[in-house]
Structures are given as structure tokens and as C-alpha cells.
Amino acid sequence: MKKTHKDKKNSSEETHEELQSYHIPVLLNEVVENINIKPDGIYVDCTFGGGGHAKEILKQLNAEGKLFAFDQDADAQKNVPDDQRVVFVPNNFRHLQRFMRLHKTNQVDGILADLGVSSHQFDEADRGFSTRFDAALDMRMDRRQALTASDVVNTYDEQRLHRLFEQYGEVTNAKTLARTIVQLRTSTSLKTISNFKSALHAVVKGNPNKYFAQVFQALRIEVNDELGVLRELLEQVPPLLKPGGRVAIITFHSLEDRLVKNFFRKGSFAEEEINPFENTVSSSTLQIITRKPITATPEEIKRNPRSRSAKLRVAEKI
Ligand SMILES: C[S@@+](CC[C@H](N)C(=O)[O-])C[C@H]1O[C@@H](n2cnc3c(N)ncnc32)[C@H](O)[C@@H]1O
């Protein structure tokens, strides 16, 4: 099986190029400009990955500054710089406050989350995220977790599968796909990417690459509970930020962006429209800095097509 990520020669030879091959950070300048870095501040990068954003934040910090870097994928740890200002937390950011308390830090000056998977996870065949390779249907960012994509496909009932393909993947024939999976799985193994794709070729609508990309996206969001962890993270942001501290979130999916937008606006996930004739008081302790989300420039999209769907929203603790 071909793996595209280069083997590391020697950890001391970590080069800029290698960090780039792990993951190219999106909206890098936009994040750094908008997070208002105080040189002696305490920052949290909830999604360290290849450390591209973290590296830029560290450049702006002096010797008193500190960066807590979370990543639930053990692979990210090899990118942690040898820098005493950095504390790596190899855990899910849904436990943000718990780990910050463990590190005796009650409040911070800035929080960044660059959601979703890294290019490394996507390009590493045996992680099972990409439709381009064959491997077990895995898709766990944290391999200590029990639930895999194969479990979802082989154990969820039809209604649950239907809902997740429709909501998380916007799969046009989500109901037919769910029904076919439930029928097929009693007689056919649906445990690997190639099993899954070939068993389901008859239900594909339109371009198969695009179709399976949407199906895989839905499975990935479910396996990693990406919307659940985002909700939990957002709720922990206001109490953790110092007044004047900023939070920056980069999303890649409209469901995530909507959660961030509503939470920044109202301090809750409520969807209902605000009645313009009613004097509704927002319970948010955040002030929005980016009225409209910041998106990548055409140059960045050309350089890094992954940035195409990125949306950055920033807010400040009042
Ligand atoms: C898009 S990449 C971040 C890339 C990073 N900003 C950079 O410049 O290289 C997302 C990373 O966050 C991690 N991640 C995603 N969700 C997480 C969560 N709930 N808790 C901890 N880490 C998470 C993934 O494992 C992945 O390494």
C-alpha cells in the first residue's frame, strides 16, 4: 500500500518542508493578525497538527509567553518543537478546561481551533480517511478510541445512518444508501474501503469520487463526534478567556460554522431568528470581531486547495 507521507530521517533534521508536508496551515496570517498576541500571554492551540499555526504564535511570544498545544492524534506529537514555552496535551480538546486546571491555568489570552483532519491523517493510507486508498474503514483521529467507521457502517440502524449521511455529508440519496448498507451488511463484508466502495457502486449518484468523498466526510464527522466536541469546546471558551482575550475558530463545514456563528452571537446554540421588534438580550460574553467569516484569498486557494472551504471567525471576551 502506498503511503505518501515521507519517513522521517532523523528528528533533528525536522525542516520547514517536512512540517509543510504534514499539513499546510490555512489562513495563517489572518489568524495571527486577529488573535492579538500579547508577547507574554498564554495561548491554547486546540488542534496542533503539524504545528504551523503554533509556530507563528510562538514567534510572537517572548520568553514569558506560553503555548498549550492539544492534539488527540499521537502522530502530531513528533511535530512539537523543543521549546520550553510549549506544553503538549495529547488529548481531545473537549476536555480543555480539565487539562488547563491540571496545568494550574485558569485563564488564557487566546484560543485557536483549526478544525477537522490534517493532511497527514488524510494522506496516511492506513488511517482510513481517504477514498483514494484501501485500508480498514477506521477514520479515528484518536486511535485510543473504540468506535471506528466500520462499527458505524456495520452496527448503526438504518434511520441513524440515513440521518448522518444526509446531515453530515449532504448525500443526495442518503435514504437509499442507508437502506442498501443495512441490507448488504448481512451477507457482504463492509469492513474495508474497497469492500465498501465496490459493494455500494450501484447506489452512487453522479461522480463516484465526489459521492464517496461526501459519504466518507459524514462517517468521519460521526466517528470523531466533530459537532459534539465543537459544542463542548465553545462552551468552555468564555470562562477560560481573560477579558480582552480572543478566540479564533477555523471551520470547514457549514454545520460547524453555524455552531460557531450562533455561539459567538448569542452564547448558545439556539437556531431561532431574533425578532427585530423584540428587545432580546444576548447572553454571550463574547464580542464578535469578524462580522463576516474570513476566507482564503484566491492566491492561498491556488497554493493550498484545502483552504477553499475554510472560514475563520474571531471573537473577544468582554
Ligand atoms: C486541521 S489540523 C490542524 C493543523 C494545524 N493548525 C497546523 O497548522 O498544522 C487538525 C488537527 O487537530 C486534531 N484534532 C481534531 N479534532 C480534535 C479534537 N477534538 N481534540 C484534539 N485534537 C483534535 C487533529 O488530530 C489534527 O491533527
Short mmCIF file of C-alpha atoms and ligand atoms in Angstrom, two decimals:
data_model
loop_
_atom_site.label_atom_id
_atom_site.label_comp_id
_atom_site.label_asym_id
_atom_site.label_seq_id
_atom_site.Cartn_x
_atom_site.Cartn_y
_atom_site.Cartn_z
CA MET A 1 0.00 0.00 0.00
CA LYS A 2 1.47 3.34 -0.98
CA LYS A 3 1.94 5.91 1.73
CA THR A 4 2.55 9.43 0.67
CA HIS A 5 3.95 10.80 3.91
CA LYS A 6 7.74 10.78 3.86
CA ASP A 7 9.54 8.79 6.52
CA LYS A 8 11.46 10.90 8.92
CA LYS A 9 15.24 10.66 8.54
CA ASN A 10 16.18 11.99 11.89
CA SER A 11 14.11 14.08 14.26
CA SER A 12 16.79 16.77 14.48
CA GLU A 13 16.51 17.22 10.71
CA GLU A 14 12.94 18.45 11.01
CA THR A 15 12.75 21.01 8.25
CA HIS A 16 10.21 23.57 7.22
CA GLU A 17 9.49 21.35 4.22
CA GLU A 18 8.62 18.38 6.44
CA LEU A 19 6.22 20.43 8.55
CA GLN A 20 4.62 21.59 5.31
CA SER A 21 4.25 18.01 4.10
CA TYR A 22 2.45 17.10 7.35
CA HIS A 23 -0.03 19.94 6.94
CA ILE A 24 -0.07 23.39 5.36
CA PRO A 25 -1.68 25.81 7.83
CA VAL A 26 -4.66 27.70 6.39
CA LEU A 27 -5.37 31.41 6.91
CA LEU A 28 -2.09 31.65 8.82
CA ASN A 29 -1.57 35.43 8.68
CA GLU A 30 -5.26 36.06 9.23
CA VAL A 31 -5.22 34.00 12.45
CA VAL A 32 -2.10 35.63 13.82
CA GLU A 33 -3.27 39.15 12.96
CA ASN A 34 -6.69 38.66 14.54
CA ILE A 35 -5.80 36.85 17.72
CA ASN A 36 -3.98 39.94 19.11
CA ILE A 37 -0.97 38.18 20.56
CA LYS A 38 0.46 39.60 23.78
CA PRO A 39 4.17 38.70 23.92
CA ASP A 40 3.94 37.36 27.48
CA GLY A 41 0.48 35.85 27.05
CA ILE A 42 -0.82 32.31 27.47
CA TYR A 43 -2.29 30.74 24.34
CA VAL A 44 -4.01 27.46 23.53
CA ASP A 45 -3.81 25.79 20.14
CA CYS A 46 -6.57 23.18 20.42
CA THR A 47 -5.58 21.48 17.15
CA PHE A 48 -1.77 21.43 16.98
CA GLY A 49 -1.41 19.08 13.95
CA GLY A 50 1.75 19.95 12.06
CA GLY A 51 2.27 22.96 14.32
CA GLY A 52 2.09 25.57 11.56
CA HIS A 53 -0.16 27.98 13.46
CA ALA A 54 1.62 27.21 16.73
CA LYS A 55 4.99 28.10 15.19
CA GLU A 56 3.71 31.52 14.12
CA ILE A 57 2.19 32.17 17.55
CA LEU A 58 5.47 31.20 19.23
CA LYS A 59 7.36 33.69 17.02
CA GLN A 60 5.29 36.47 18.59
CA LEU A 61 5.72 35.32 22.18
CA ASN A 62 8.66 36.31 24.37
CA ALA A 63 10.35 34.06 26.92
CA GLU A 64 7.49 34.63 29.39
CA GLY A 65 4.82 33.53 26.92
CA LYS A 66 3.30 30.06 26.94
CA LEU A 67 1.54 27.82 24.45
CA PHE A 68 -0.61 24.81 25.33
CA ALA A 69 -0.94 22.58 22.28
CA PHE A 70 -3.71 19.96 22.20
CA ASP A 71 -3.95 17.14 19.69
CA GLN A 72 -5.74 13.86 20.16
CA ASP A 73 -3.67 12.18 17.43
CA ALA A 74 -0.44 10.69 18.78
CA ASP A 75 1.19 11.31 15.36
CA ALA A 76 1.12 15.08 15.98
CA GLN A 77 3.49 14.78 18.93
CA LYS A 78 6.52 14.38 16.65
CA ASN A 79 5.97 17.95 15.41
CA VAL A 80 6.21 19.52 18.87
CA PRO A 81 9.19 21.89 18.91
CA ASP A 82 11.87 21.63 21.53
CA ASP A 83 10.76 24.80 23.25
CA GLN A 84 10.14 25.16 26.96
CA ARG A 85 7.27 27.57 26.37
CA VAL A 86 5.25 24.72 24.82
CA VAL A 87 3.17 22.18 26.74
CA PHE A 88 1.76 19.41 24.56
CA VAL A 89 -1.53 17.89 25.70
CA PRO A 90 -2.20 14.64 23.80
CA ASN A 91 -5.94 14.73 24.36
CA ASN A 92 -9.28 15.77 22.97
CA PHE A 93 -9.98 19.49 23.29
CA ARG A 94 -13.43 18.58 24.62
CA HIS A 95 -11.57 18.26 27.96
CA LEU A 96 -9.94 21.69 27.58
CA GLN A 97 -10.75 23.15 31.00
CA ARG A 98 -9.95 19.91 32.79
CA PHE A 99 -6.44 19.80 31.34
CA MET A 100 -5.86 23.50 31.83
CA ARG A 101 -6.78 23.09 35.51
CA LEU A 102 -4.35 20.19 35.68
CA HIS A 103 -1.70 22.61 34.41
CA LYS A 104 -2.81 25.15 37.02
CA THR A 105 -4.02 27.63 34.41
CA ASN A 106 -7.48 29.10 34.93
CA GLN A 107 -7.45 31.78 32.26
CA VAL A 108 -5.69 32.37 28.97
CA ASP A 109 -5.19 35.20 26.47
CA GLY A 110 -6.16 33.37 23.31
CA ILE A 111 -7.61 30.12 21.98
CA LEU A 112 -7.31 28.75 18.46
CA ALA A 113 -9.05 25.75 16.90
CA ASP A 114 -8.40 24.76 13.28
CA LEU A 115 -10.98 22.00 12.98
CA GLY A 116 -11.11 18.74 11.09
CA VAL A 117 -8.37 16.39 9.95
CA SER A 118 -4.81 17.21 8.95
CA SER A 119 -3.42 16.47 5.50
CA HIS A 120 -1.19 13.91 7.21
CA GLN A 121 -4.21 11.98 8.52
CA PHE A 122 -5.85 12.18 5.13
CA ASP A 123 -2.73 11.11 3.23
CA GLU A 124 -1.78 8.26 5.53
CA ALA A 125 -3.45 5.27 3.84
CA ASP A 126 -3.96 3.09 6.91
CA ARG A 127 -5.87 5.79 8.81
CA GLY A 128 -8.81 5.03 6.52
CA PHE A 129 -9.87 8.67 5.93
CA SER A 130 -9.32 8.79 2.20
CA THR A 131 -11.29 7.20 -0.60
CA ARG A 132 -8.03 7.08 -2.61
CA PHE A 133 -6.54 4.11 -0.72
CA ASP A 134 -7.58 0.72 0.53
CA ALA A 135 -7.45 0.07 4.28
CA ALA A 136 -9.75 -0.75 7.16
CA LEU A 137 -12.68 1.68 7.48
CA ASP A 138 -11.16 3.37 10.52
CA MET A 139 -11.22 7.22 10.49
CA ARG A 140 -10.38 7.70 14.17
CA MET A 141 -8.27 10.77 14.86
CA ASP A 142 -7.56 9.30 18.29
CA ARG A 143 -6.66 5.65 17.90
CA ARG A 144 -7.27 5.03 21.63
CA GLN A 145 -10.98 5.48 20.89
CA ALA A 146 -13.09 2.34 20.36
CA LEU A 147 -15.61 3.47 17.70
CA THR A 148 -14.41 3.19 14.08
CA ALA A 149 -16.13 3.91 10.77
CA SER A 150 -16.51 0.18 10.27
CA ASP A 151 -18.51 0.00 13.54
CA VAL A 152 -20.76 2.81 12.34
CA VAL A 153 -21.40 1.12 8.98
CA ASN A 154 -21.89 -2.33 10.50
CA THR A 155 -23.91 -1.57 13.63
CA TYR A 156 -25.97 1.65 13.26
CA ASP A 157 -29.62 1.21 12.35
CA GLU A 158 -30.96 2.44 9.02
CA GLN A 159 -32.52 5.63 10.39
CA ARG A 160 -29.34 6.70 12.13
CA LEU A 161 -27.26 6.03 9.01
CA HIS A 162 -29.78 7.92 6.88
CA ARG A 163 -29.64 10.95 9.18
CA LEU A 164 -25.87 11.13 9.32
CA PHE A 165 -25.36 10.72 5.57
CA GLU A 166 -27.96 13.42 4.95
CA GLN A 167 -26.84 15.90 7.60
CA TYR A 168 -23.09 15.46 7.70
CA GLY A 169 -22.45 14.53 4.08
CA GLU A 170 -25.41 16.08 2.23
CA VAL A 171 -25.54 12.80 0.30
CA THR A 172 -28.40 13.17 -2.23
CA ASN A 173 -29.77 9.63 -1.86
CA ALA A 174 -28.92 9.20 1.83
CA LYS A 175 -32.02 7.08 2.49
CA THR A 176 -31.25 4.60 -0.32
CA LEU A 177 -27.61 4.43 0.76
CA ALA A 178 -28.58 3.68 4.38
CA ARG A 179 -31.11 1.05 3.32
CA THR A 180 -28.62 -0.63 0.97
CA ILE A 181 -25.90 -0.74 3.63
CA VAL A 182 -28.26 -2.38 6.14
CA GLN A 183 -29.38 -4.95 3.51
CA LEU A 184 -25.89 -5.71 2.23
CA ARG A 185 -24.05 -5.99 5.51
CA THR A 186 -25.76 -9.26 6.49
CA SER A 187 -24.16 -11.02 3.51
CA THR A 188 -21.19 -8.86 2.48
CA SER A 189 -18.20 -7.64 4.44
CA LEU A 190 -18.16 -3.84 4.65
CA LYS A 191 -15.01 -3.51 6.71
CA THR A 192 -12.53 -2.07 4.26
CA ILE A 193 -12.63 0.91 1.93
CA SER A 194 -12.52 -1.25 -1.20
CA ASN A 195 -15.23 -3.66 0.10
CA PHE A 196 -17.40 -0.70 0.96
CA LYS A 197 -16.93 1.14 -2.32
CA SER A 198 -17.41 -1.86 -4.56
CA ALA A 199 -20.43 -3.17 -2.63
CA LEU A 200 -22.12 0.20 -2.97
CA HIS A 201 -21.21 1.10 -6.54
CA ALA A 202 -24.82 0.62 -7.68
CA VAL A 203 -26.18 3.38 -5.42
CA VAL A 204 -23.61 6.01 -6.45
CA LYS A 205 -25.21 9.18 -7.83
CA GLY A 206 -23.11 11.36 -10.11
CA ASN A 207 -19.34 11.43 -9.90
CA PRO A 208 -18.20 8.45 -7.73
CA ASN A 209 -15.21 10.34 -6.28
CA LYS A 210 -17.40 13.21 -5.18
CA TYR A 211 -20.10 10.85 -3.93
CA PHE A 212 -17.75 8.78 -1.77
CA ALA A 213 -15.99 11.92 -0.55
CA GLN A 214 -19.35 13.08 0.87
CA VAL A 215 -20.09 9.65 2.34
CA PHE A 216 -16.63 9.50 3.96
CA GLN A 217 -16.98 13.02 5.31
CA ALA A 218 -20.23 12.02 7.03
CA LEU A 219 -18.65 8.90 8.54
CA ARG A 220 -15.62 10.88 9.74
CA ILE A 221 -17.77 13.53 11.43
CA GLU A 222 -19.74 10.78 13.20
CA VAL A 223 -16.74 8.69 14.26
CA ASN A 224 -14.97 11.69 15.78
CA ASP A 225 -18.17 13.33 17.07
CA GLU A 226 -16.91 16.52 15.42
CA LEU A 227 -20.02 18.59 16.15
CA GLY A 228 -20.33 17.33 19.72
CA VAL A 229 -16.71 18.20 20.57
CA LEU A 230 -17.07 21.64 18.96
CA ARG A 231 -20.13 22.41 21.11
CA GLU A 232 -18.27 21.31 24.23
CA LEU A 233 -15.23 23.37 23.27
CA LEU A 234 -17.26 26.53 22.61
CA GLU A 235 -18.98 26.30 25.98
CA GLN A 236 -15.60 26.23 27.72
CA VAL A 237 -14.19 29.22 25.84
CA PRO A 238 -15.83 32.18 27.68
CA PRO A 239 -14.89 31.08 31.21
CA LEU A 240 -11.35 30.24 30.10
CA LEU A 241 -10.64 33.53 28.30
CA LYS A 242 -9.39 36.58 30.17
CA PRO A 243 -11.34 39.79 29.42
CA GLY A 244 -9.91 41.09 26.14
CA GLY A 245 -8.71 37.59 25.21
CA ARG A 246 -9.61 36.26 21.78
CA VAL A 247 -10.87 33.03 20.31
CA ALA A 248 -10.31 32.09 16.66
CA ILE A 249 -12.05 29.12 15.07
CA ILE A 250 -11.50 27.80 11.56
CA THR A 251 -14.27 25.55 10.23
CA PHE A 252 -14.58 23.58 7.01
CA HIS A 253 -18.23 22.63 7.07
CA SER A 254 -21.40 24.73 7.21
CA LEU A 255 -22.80 22.85 10.23
CA GLU A 256 -19.66 23.72 12.22
CA ASP A 257 -19.66 27.31 11.03
CA ARG A 258 -23.28 27.72 12.09
CA LEU A 259 -22.49 26.48 15.62
CA VAL A 260 -19.60 28.95 15.91
CA LYS A 261 -21.61 31.84 14.48
CA ASN A 262 -24.58 31.26 16.81
CA PHE A 263 -22.42 30.73 19.84
CA PHE A 264 -20.39 33.89 19.26
CA ARG A 265 -23.60 35.86 18.73
CA LYS A 266 -25.85 34.51 21.43
CA GLY A 267 -23.73 32.49 23.80
CA SER A 268 -25.90 29.49 22.93
CA PHE A 269 -26.59 27.15 20.03
CA ALA A 270 -30.20 28.31 19.58
CA GLU A 271 -31.20 28.48 15.94
CA GLU A 272 -34.30 30.71 16.15
CA GLU A 273 -34.16 34.06 14.38
CA ILE A 274 -34.00 37.11 16.58
CA ASN A 275 -37.22 39.12 16.32
CA PRO A 276 -36.14 42.65 15.30
CA PHE A 277 -39.11 44.15 17.24
CA GLU A 278 -38.26 42.37 20.43
CA ASN A 279 -35.60 43.58 22.81
CA THR A 280 -33.68 40.32 23.13
CA VAL A 281 -30.62 40.40 25.32
CA SER A 282 -27.81 38.15 24.18
CA SER A 283 -26.30 36.05 26.92
CA SER A 284 -22.99 35.99 25.08
CA THR A 285 -19.93 37.29 26.89
CA LEU A 286 -18.15 37.37 23.55
CA GLN A 287 -17.97 40.29 21.18
CA ILE A 288 -17.72 39.40 17.51
CA ILE A 289 -14.58 40.68 15.79
CA THR A 290 -15.30 39.22 12.35
CA ARG A 291 -18.83 40.21 11.28
CA LYS A 292 -18.41 38.02 8.21
CA PRO A 293 -16.12 34.98 8.31
CA ILE A 294 -12.63 35.47 6.88
CA THR A 295 -11.97 33.19 3.91
CA ALA A 296 -8.86 32.34 1.92
CA THR A 297 -7.62 34.62 -0.85
CA PRO A 298 -7.54 33.23 -4.42
CA GLU A 299 -3.73 33.02 -4.08
CA GLU A 300 -3.98 30.87 -0.97
CA ILE A 301 -6.60 28.62 -2.58
CA LYS A 302 -4.29 28.17 -5.56
CA ARG A 303 -1.37 27.31 -3.31
CA ASN A 304 -3.42 25.14 -0.96
CA PRO A 305 -6.79 23.96 -2.36
CA ARG A 306 -7.76 22.68 1.10
CA SER A 307 -8.20 26.30 2.19
CA ARG A 308 -11.13 26.69 -0.25
CA SER A 309 -13.81 25.88 2.31
CA ALA A 310 -12.09 27.38 5.37
CA LYS A 311 -13.97 30.02 7.39
CA LEU A 312 -12.33 31.89 10.22
CA ARG A 313 -14.42 33.56 12.93
CA VAL A 314 -12.91 35.53 15.78
CA ALA A 315 -14.48 36.87 18.98
CA GLU A 316 -13.23 38.71 22.05
CA LYS A 317 -14.17 38.13 25.69
CA ILE A 318 -15.95 41.20 27.05
C1 LIG B 1 -6.62 20.83 10.54
S1 LIG B 1 -5.46 20.04 11.55
C2 LIG B 1 -4.67 21.38 12.35
C3 LIG B 1 -3.44 21.85 11.65
C4 LIG B 1 -2.63 22.85 12.40
N1 LIG B 1 -3.35 24.08 12.65
C5 LIG B 1 -1.35 23.13 11.65
O1 LIG B 1 -1.03 24.32 11.43
O2 LIG B 1 -0.65 22.20 11.28
C6 LIG B 1 -6.44 19.44 12.84
C7 LIG B 1 -5.65 18.69 13.93
O3 LIG B 1 -6.43 18.75 15.10
C8 LIG B 1 -6.58 17.49 15.66
N2 LIG B 1 -7.91 17.45 16.23
C9 LIG B 1 -9.10 17.49 15.59
N3 LIG B 1 -10.11 17.44 16.45
C10 LIG B 1 -9.55 17.37 17.69
C11 LIG B 1 -10.08 17.29 18.99
N4 LIG B 1 -11.40 17.22 19.21
N5 LIG B 1 -9.22 17.26 20.03
C12 LIG B 1 -7.89 17.30 19.83
N6 LIG B 1 -7.32 17.35 18.62
C13 LIG B 1 -8.15 17.38 17.56
C14 LIG B 1 -6.39 16.51 14.54
O4 LIG B 1 -5.87 15.29 15.05
C15 LIG B 1 -5.40 17.24 13.63
O5 LIG B 1 -4.08 16.90 13.92
#
